[in-house]
mmCIF file of C-alpha atoms in Angstrom:
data_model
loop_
_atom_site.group_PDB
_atom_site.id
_atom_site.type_symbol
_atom_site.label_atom_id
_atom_site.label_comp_id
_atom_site.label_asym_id
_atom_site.label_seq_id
_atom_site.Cartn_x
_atom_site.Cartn_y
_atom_site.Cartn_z
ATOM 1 C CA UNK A 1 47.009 15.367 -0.083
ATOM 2 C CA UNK A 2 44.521 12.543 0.302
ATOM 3 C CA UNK A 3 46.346 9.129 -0.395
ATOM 4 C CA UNK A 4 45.365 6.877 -2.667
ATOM 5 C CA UNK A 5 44.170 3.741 -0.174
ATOM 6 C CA UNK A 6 42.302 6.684 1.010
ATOM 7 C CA UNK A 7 40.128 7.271 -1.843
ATOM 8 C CA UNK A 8 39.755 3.515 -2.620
ATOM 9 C CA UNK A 9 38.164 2.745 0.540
ATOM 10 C CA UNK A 10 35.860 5.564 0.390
ATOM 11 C CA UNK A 11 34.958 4.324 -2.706
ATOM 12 C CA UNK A 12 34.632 0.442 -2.140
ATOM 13 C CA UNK A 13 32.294 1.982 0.707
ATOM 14 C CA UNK A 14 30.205 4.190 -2.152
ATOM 15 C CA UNK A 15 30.130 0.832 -3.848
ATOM 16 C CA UNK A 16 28.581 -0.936 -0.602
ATOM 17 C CA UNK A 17 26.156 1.285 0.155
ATOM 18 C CA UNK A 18 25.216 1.648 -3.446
ATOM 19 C CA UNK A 19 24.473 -1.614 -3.478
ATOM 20 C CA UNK A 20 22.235 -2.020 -0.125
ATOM 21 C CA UNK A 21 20.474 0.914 -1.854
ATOM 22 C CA UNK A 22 19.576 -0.717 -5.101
ATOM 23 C CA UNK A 23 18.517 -4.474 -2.695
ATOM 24 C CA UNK A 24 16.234 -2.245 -0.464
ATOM 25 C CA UNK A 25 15.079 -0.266 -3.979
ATOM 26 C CA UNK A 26 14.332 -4.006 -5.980
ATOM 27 C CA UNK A 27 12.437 -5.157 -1.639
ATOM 28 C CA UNK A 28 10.096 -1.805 -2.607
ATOM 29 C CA UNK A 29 9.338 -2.535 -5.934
ATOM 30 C CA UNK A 30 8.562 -6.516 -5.031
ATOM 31 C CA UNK A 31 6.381 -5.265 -2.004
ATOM 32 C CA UNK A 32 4.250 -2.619 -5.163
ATOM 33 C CA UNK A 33 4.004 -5.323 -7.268
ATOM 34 C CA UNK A 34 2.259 -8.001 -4.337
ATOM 35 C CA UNK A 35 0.308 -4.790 -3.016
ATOM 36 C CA UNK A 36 -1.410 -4.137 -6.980
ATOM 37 C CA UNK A 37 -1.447 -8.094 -7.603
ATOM 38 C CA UNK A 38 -3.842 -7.532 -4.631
ATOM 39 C CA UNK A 39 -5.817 -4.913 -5.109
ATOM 40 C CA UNK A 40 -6.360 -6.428 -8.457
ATOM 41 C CA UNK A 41 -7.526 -10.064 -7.167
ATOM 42 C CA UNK A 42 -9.786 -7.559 -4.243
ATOM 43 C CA UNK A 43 -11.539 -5.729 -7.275
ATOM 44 C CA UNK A 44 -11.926 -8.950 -9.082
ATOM 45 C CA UNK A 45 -13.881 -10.028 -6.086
ATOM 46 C CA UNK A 46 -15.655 -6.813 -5.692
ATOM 47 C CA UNK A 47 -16.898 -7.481 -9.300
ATOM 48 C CA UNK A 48 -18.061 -11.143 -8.781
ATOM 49 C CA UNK A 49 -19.889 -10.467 -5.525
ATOM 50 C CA UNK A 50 -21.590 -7.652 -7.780
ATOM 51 C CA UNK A 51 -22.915 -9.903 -10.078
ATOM 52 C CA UNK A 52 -23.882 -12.683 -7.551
ATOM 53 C CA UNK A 53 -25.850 -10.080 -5.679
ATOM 54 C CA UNK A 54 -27.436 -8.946 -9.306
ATOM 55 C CA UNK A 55 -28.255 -12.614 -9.522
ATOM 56 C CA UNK A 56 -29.976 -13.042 -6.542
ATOM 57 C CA UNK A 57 -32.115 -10.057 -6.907
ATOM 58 C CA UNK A 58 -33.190 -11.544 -9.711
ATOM 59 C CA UNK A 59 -34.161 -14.988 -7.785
ATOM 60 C CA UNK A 60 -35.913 -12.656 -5.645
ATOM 61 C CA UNK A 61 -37.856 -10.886 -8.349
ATOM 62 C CA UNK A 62 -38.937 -14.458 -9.860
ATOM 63 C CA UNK A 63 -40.105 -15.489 -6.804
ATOM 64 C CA UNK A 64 -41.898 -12.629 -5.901
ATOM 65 C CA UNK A 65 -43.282 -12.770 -9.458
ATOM 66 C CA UNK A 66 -44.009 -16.416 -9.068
ATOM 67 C CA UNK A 67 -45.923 -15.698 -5.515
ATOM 68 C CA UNK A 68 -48.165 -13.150 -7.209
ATOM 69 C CA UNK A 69 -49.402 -15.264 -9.433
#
């Protein structure tokens, strides 16, 4: 039969690794949430360069407008 110390030690061990598990778990989920705080700030930045280049083809059209006349 297995002895007691035995069992303990396996266990403190379970313990250990359970708990490098859950750091290197809570590392992944900090690394998601900087990865979608990212792509969120990259499409906000998508959408303002959208409108910027929606304003300035509409410069363009007044001007060409204005030129015309």
């Amino acid at each position: 039969m297995k002895s007691t110390g035995s069992n303990e030690k396996k266990l403190t061990k379970s313990k250990k690794n359970l708990k490098h598990q859950v750091y290197g778990f809570e590392n992944v989920v900090d690394y998601l949430k900087h990865q979608i705080d990212g792509e969120e700030k990259l499409t906000q930045s998508v959408k303002n360069l959208k409108h910027q280049v929606y304003g300035f083809k509409n410069v363009v059209e007044n001007l060409k407008h204005q030129n015309d006349g």
